Amino acid sequence: MRVVTTVNGTEQVADDVWPGESLLYLLRERLGLPGAKNACEQGECGSCTVHLDGEPVCACLVAAGQAIGRSVTTVEGLSGADGLHPVQQAFVEAGAVQCGFCTPGLVVMASDLLARVPRPTDPEIREALAGNLCRCTGYEKILDAVRLAASRQARP
Amino acid sequence: MTAVETDARATGRLGAGRVGEDAQRPDGTLKVTGEFAYASDLWHDDMVWGVTLRSPHPHARIRRIDVTEALTVPGVTAVLTADDVPGENAFGLEHADQPVLAADVVRYEGEPVALVAADHPETARRAAARIRVDYEVLPALTDPRRALDEDAPPVHPGGNLVRHLPLRRGEQGRTAPVVVSVDVEVGMQDQAFLGPESGLAVPAEDGGVDLFVATQWLHVDQRQICLALGMPPEKVRVTLAGVGGAFGGREDLSVHVHACLLALRTGRPVKMSYGREESFYGHVHRHPAWLSYEFGAEPDGTLVYARATVLLDGGAYASSTGAVVGNAGTLGLGPYRIPNVTVDAYGVFTNNPPCGAMRGFGCVQAAFAHEALMDSLADAVGVDRVEIRRRNGLREGDRNITGQVIDSAAPVAELLDRVAALPLPPPADTSDIRALPGAVGNTTHGEGVRRGIGYAVTYKNVGFSEGFDDYSTARVRLQVTGGEAVATVHTAAAEVGQGLVTVQQQIARTELGVQQVVVVPADTSVGSAGSTSASRQTYVTGGAVQAACAAVRTAVLQRAAVALDRPLTGLRLDGEEVVGPGGEVLTGLADVLGDDAVEETREYRHRPTHAVDPETGQGDAHVQFAFSAHRAVVDVDVELGLVKVVALDTAQDVGRAINPDAVVGQIHGGSAQGMGLALMEEVVVTDGHVRNPSFTDYLLPTILDMPPMQVEVLEYADPHAPYGVRGVGEPPTISSGPAVAAAVRDACGRPLRRVPIRPEHITGV
Ligand code: FES
Ligand code: FES
């Protein structure tokens, strides 16, 4: 099957896609975008989180064919020409990255939260990131990072 | 959104990135943008995918393997079995007792039997399903408590004992006025690193192979791969690919030999990457344990004797079981002064999944027993639970249970005092169900909820013990390029997320005075760094980098002394300059070096350790001890058995924090893993079968499960270690779980002798 989809603002075409392939496989193995990670491929860890038409989804649970004609934003599309996304910058500075395998999913999810809720409370941050597993950090510095990004965003 | 200011030093937290300052990871930006190349991200033109066919039986004889059908699947490029292993069909960390591919017998569910390479991973999986293996199912030994019985079926020809470590100290058969005892069972924990086992093997023109793989110890991998391939080390070059966490689970081989075999057979690059289910079968786990402990004490709680038996289920192959038994024995009574000791620690073979290294390595299991018993002792003698530990806690200069003198800080009492002095959380807010056990499950609004507090303290050996020649190698080069001095650090030490790359930069900046430090990828073209385990890399590889930098510095200053025609003494490097005794600039580094590079390679060894006496377990087994204490506060719904951890606070002595921010990060993450074992994490194995090989059924702590953590970091420098460092990574995983278990006991009033604690243990139904 042929899949035509817009990824990070650019139209992408993939041919000979097997119908059982996930959007995650399409991105990672066919489109050269391995930023979204493959930690469970079962919707449990959030490492593969991307935006599909603006909604955060687990790319491992979306069939590649479901992305036809739609718009996908991956972690590679978060930062722009003017540098890192504020959430990415905060993750680096707050020490929220150790092995970093959870990080792409978390920064996509946290950026989604801050776009919806500019000043989230701690319970709101925890709720929003509850589907993203991290095995290294115990989440403390991930909370720090989201708080830091939120406080900078709130600055006039 | 617009970018924010990127100069983190504006926040005031960061210095110049030298030793002792909070420094940012050099790979941080790559990791937040998705550009960092993990092993599972690797890609090569023309590559094919390798998959593994694994045994569905815990114990079976292989009568016949028929690969004909698999070979006919379009897209398949190779199907390999044991007959295709050119070298020795054996690997293993301590004993090469594990076949690369099972030949005649499979000894655990998930043992690799055959390999397939194909142009698409799904094609390879489907072809693997068409390999016909004719098994004769054999009875499986799955209860480790039966493994040493006379009539137990031997898992290996030499019997089922991997190691028995007896410890005998002081008077045997002592009695005491107060006696307490406990039996504890600890379930099997999984490392659950998020990055799956993955690697890319590329056949080389010289007939050898280049392997890029996520691992913990490149040179021990290389040694084992060479044995299986029948190749010399110069033909098997191993490079570290990006590692998504390790925690001990990557110390043993996974895809390594398999990917190389397929690459050499097909002549094409081969990528292998496990799915999560396969990962549960593809690496060793933390040993499940059965512990029987008895403490005798004076009426004031002073310990008189300890008797303990520890049984660890090693599963089907030895892996590092011997060393885990060593720790469970020599450190298994905790950081206490006990004059009379009788301990027997056993590791046995069964047909269960192989067990080996995981963060905390033998001390984790033992801590659940000795800490439960210290609480019982406190209650029996009517002494506060913190005070009982203070009273018996090791101090510098004391001898531990193997007779070894603790020759640097042993601040057991101080750690307990510090953690006990941290503010306690406010009472449960029953108006917000998110803060209660069961949370939005809406199971309680506070009815039946009881608060509990628990303490635990531990100590752990740092570095390899019992006489192992434990060393690391570093190569450091200094040159001036584009007018700027650049130091390049090259080691084979595996960065697995802990931040060793940052530590290497900090040391080079400190020793050489340069700002630009490049840490090049770890590979086997430089000497061994030893394993990224046992909390040892900052100590041992840190020591090697320090030594290599010192050698480079001396060489540069010697050149300067000659050029300046001055004595060497008094010269030092400062930034890009060579300065004299009064700080006066004498010459620039660029003038001294010109286009030359100065490069030095050094090995660093910590002080030797010694084998323990085989009959008494006595000896100076360890080089360094690291101490930590935890206090857990929980709210427990005692009617439903649900637990909410409200606070998990800790104090730890780290000797000297090279990167304080990263030290705290290690303590957070380690604490979370200990809490996970206490409350939720267990690989459930029945009749030799893993029942929950997925993140749906193997529960990991989420951000909703983790409480805020207060961390007190003490820095009592170890005079024997580089910069005074003390290993950091493991102690938090050891003391956090028993503190949580103690807090739950405190809340519900039940003995809770098994972890992870399940709701039915709390409710008693
Ligand atoms: S990989 Fe998609 S949720 Fe885990
Ligand atoms: S940093 Fe390793 S999983 Fe989150």
mmCIF file of C-alpha atoms in Angstrom, chain B residues 417-538:
data_model
loop_
_atom_site.group_PDB
_atom_site.id
_atom_site.type_symbol
_atom_site.label_atom_id
_atom_site.label_comp_id
_atom_site.label_asym_id
_atom_site.label_seq_id
_atom_site.Cartn_x
_atom_site.Cartn_y
_atom_site.Cartn_z
ATOM 1 C CA ASP B 417 19.089 11.356 62.014
ATOM 2 C CA ARG B 418 19.092 13.432 58.876
ATOM 3 C CA VAL B 419 16.286 11.572 57.205
ATOM 4 C CA ALA B 420 14.230 11.528 60.405
ATOM 5 C CA ALA B 421 14.644 15.292 60.731
ATOM 6 C CA LEU B 422 13.203 16.033 57.288
ATOM 7 C CA PRO B 423 9.724 17.556 57.404
ATOM 8 C CA LEU B 424 6.850 15.082 57.293
ATOM 9 C CA PRO B 425 4.043 15.502 54.781
ATOM 10 C CA PRO B 426 0.731 16.949 55.995
ATOM 11 C CA PRO B 427 -2.090 14.526 56.837
ATOM 12 C CA ALA B 428 -4.033 13.067 53.918
ATOM 13 C CA ASP B 429 -6.250 15.608 52.187
ATOM 14 C CA THR B 430 -9.483 13.655 52.028
ATOM 15 C CA SER B 431 -11.121 16.352 49.915
ATOM 16 C CA ASP B 432 -8.932 15.461 46.920
ATOM 17 C CA ILE B 433 -9.309 11.815 45.974
ATOM 18 C CA ARG B 434 -6.288 12.077 43.681
ATOM 19 C CA ALA B 435 -4.171 12.155 46.812
ATOM 20 C CA LEU B 436 -5.728 9.040 48.341
ATOM 21 C CA PRO B 437 -5.088 5.325 47.786
ATOM 22 C CA GLY B 438 -7.140 4.238 44.786
ATOM 23 C CA ALA B 439 -7.173 7.861 43.565
ATOM 24 C CA VAL B 440 -9.705 8.527 40.809
ATOM 25 C CA GLY B 441 -10.804 4.915 41.092
ATOM 26 C CA ASN B 442 -12.927 6.650 43.749
ATOM 27 C CA THR B 443 -12.518 3.774 46.171
ATOM 28 C CA THR B 444 -12.359 5.864 49.320
ATOM 29 C CA HIS B 445 -12.827 9.378 50.582
ATOM 30 C CA GLY B 446 -10.660 8.632 53.566
ATOM 31 C CA GLU B 447 -12.604 5.803 55.220
ATOM 32 C CA GLY B 448 -10.307 2.948 56.188
ATOM 33 C CA VAL B 449 -7.204 4.939 55.288
ATOM 34 C CA ARG B 450 -4.338 4.707 57.755
ATOM 35 C CA ARG B 451 -1.000 6.396 57.603
ATOM 36 C CA GLY B 452 2.249 4.519 58.197
ATOM 37 C CA ILE B 453 5.890 5.498 58.447
ATOM 38 C CA GLY B 454 8.842 3.225 57.818
ATOM 39 C CA TYR B 455 12.622 3.518 57.962
ATOM 40 C CA ALA B 456 15.398 1.511 56.394
ATOM 41 C CA VAL B 457 19.149 1.819 56.084
ATOM 42 C CA THR B 458 21.636 -0.051 53.950
ATOM 43 C CA TYR B 459 25.156 -0.331 52.731
ATOM 44 C CA LYS B 460 26.451 -1.642 49.432
ATOM 45 C CA ASN B 461 29.849 -2.511 48.036
ATOM 46 C CA VAL B 462 31.135 -0.294 45.232
ATOM 47 C CA GLY B 463 33.174 -1.846 42.445
ATOM 48 C CA PHE B 464 33.943 -5.493 41.820
ATOM 49 C CA SER B 465 34.824 -7.525 44.875
ATOM 50 C CA GLU B 466 36.330 -10.761 46.134
ATOM 51 C CA GLY B 467 39.691 -10.385 44.414
ATOM 52 C CA PHE B 468 38.508 -9.404 40.937
ATOM 53 C CA ASP B 469 41.097 -7.392 38.985
ATOM 54 C CA ASP B 470 38.884 -4.336 38.630
ATOM 55 C CA TYR B 471 40.271 -1.599 36.415
ATOM 56 C CA SER B 472 39.494 0.915 33.724
ATOM 57 C CA THR B 473 41.410 2.494 30.873
ATOM 58 C CA ALA B 474 41.279 6.031 29.517
ATOM 59 C CA ARG B 475 42.964 7.710 26.582
ATOM 60 C CA VAL B 476 43.106 11.492 26.660
ATOM 61 C CA ARG B 477 44.374 13.755 23.909
ATOM 62 C CA LEU B 478 44.950 17.477 24.043
ATOM 63 C CA GLN B 479 45.400 19.630 20.986
ATOM 64 C CA VAL B 480 44.704 23.116 19.746
ATOM 65 C CA THR B 481 42.326 23.308 16.826
ATOM 66 C CA GLY B 482 41.058 26.536 15.343
ATOM 67 C CA GLY B 483 42.840 28.397 18.087
ATOM 68 C CA GLU B 484 40.972 26.546 20.834
ATOM 69 C CA ALA B 485 42.309 23.850 23.134
ATOM 70 C CA VAL B 486 40.257 20.679 22.856
ATOM 71 C CA ALA B 487 40.561 17.618 25.055
ATOM 72 C CA THR B 488 39.329 14.315 23.705
ATOM 73 C CA VAL B 489 38.472 11.517 26.119
ATOM 74 C CA HIS B 490 38.215 7.961 24.881
ATOM 75 C CA THR B 491 37.207 5.034 27.042
ATOM 76 C CA ALA B 492 35.243 1.823 26.611
ATOM 77 C CA ALA B 493 32.944 2.759 29.491
ATOM 78 C CA ALA B 494 29.263 2.399 28.750
ATOM 79 C CA GLU B 495 27.107 5.457 29.214
ATOM 80 C CA VAL B 496 23.704 3.974 29.982
ATOM 81 C CA GLY B 497 21.935 7.137 31.079
ATOM 82 C CA GLN B 498 23.671 7.692 34.409
ATOM 83 C CA GLY B 499 25.747 10.616 33.155
ATOM 84 C CA LEU B 500 29.261 9.216 32.944
ATOM 85 C CA VAL B 501 29.889 11.223 29.772
ATOM 86 C CA THR B 502 29.312 14.375 31.786
ATOM 87 C CA VAL B 503 31.597 13.173 34.576
ATOM 88 C CA GLN B 504 34.369 12.487 32.062
ATOM 89 C CA GLN B 505 34.056 16.013 30.709
ATOM 90 C CA GLN B 506 34.076 17.513 34.182
ATOM 91 C CA ILE B 507 37.218 15.648 35.154
ATOM 92 C CA ALA B 508 39.041 16.637 31.976
ATOM 93 C CA ARG B 509 38.047 20.291 32.429
ATOM 94 C CA THR B 510 39.247 20.210 35.997
ATOM 95 C CA GLU B 511 42.535 18.472 35.314
ATOM 96 C CA LEU B 512 43.461 20.232 32.091
ATOM 97 C CA GLY B 513 41.850 23.613 32.589
ATOM 98 C CA VAL B 514 40.275 23.481 29.123
ATOM 99 C CA GLN B 515 36.622 24.139 28.436
ATOM 100 C CA GLN B 516 36.112 22.085 25.299
ATOM 101 C CA VAL B 517 36.026 18.377 26.048
ATOM 102 C CA VAL B 518 34.835 15.812 23.545
ATOM 103 C CA VAL B 519 33.922 12.343 24.806
ATOM 104 C CA VAL B 520 34.171 10.041 21.818
ATOM 105 C CA PRO B 521 32.004 6.923 21.426
ATOM 106 C CA ALA B 522 32.990 3.995 23.607
ATOM 107 C CA ASP B 523 34.444 1.054 21.720
ATOM 108 C CA THR B 524 36.918 -1.794 21.969
ATOM 109 C CA SER B 525 39.757 0.073 20.252
ATOM 110 C CA VAL B 526 40.816 1.277 23.692
ATOM 111 C CA GLY B 527 41.417 -0.900 26.765
ATOM 112 C CA SER B 528 38.631 -2.250 28.942
ATOM 113 C CA ALA B 529 36.753 0.077 31.244
ATOM 114 C CA GLY B 530 35.128 -2.751 33.139
ATOM 115 C CA SER B 531 31.416 -2.923 33.566
ATOM 116 C CA THR B 532 28.948 -0.115 34.013
ATOM 117 C CA SER B 533 27.656 -1.753 37.145
ATOM 118 C CA ALA B 534 28.369 -2.034 40.856
ATOM 119 C CA SER B 535 28.126 1.793 41.047
ATOM 120 C CA ARG B 536 31.744 1.781 39.900
ATOM 121 C CA GLN B 537 32.238 3.880 36.757
ATOM 122 C CA THR B 538 32.617 7.347 38.282
#
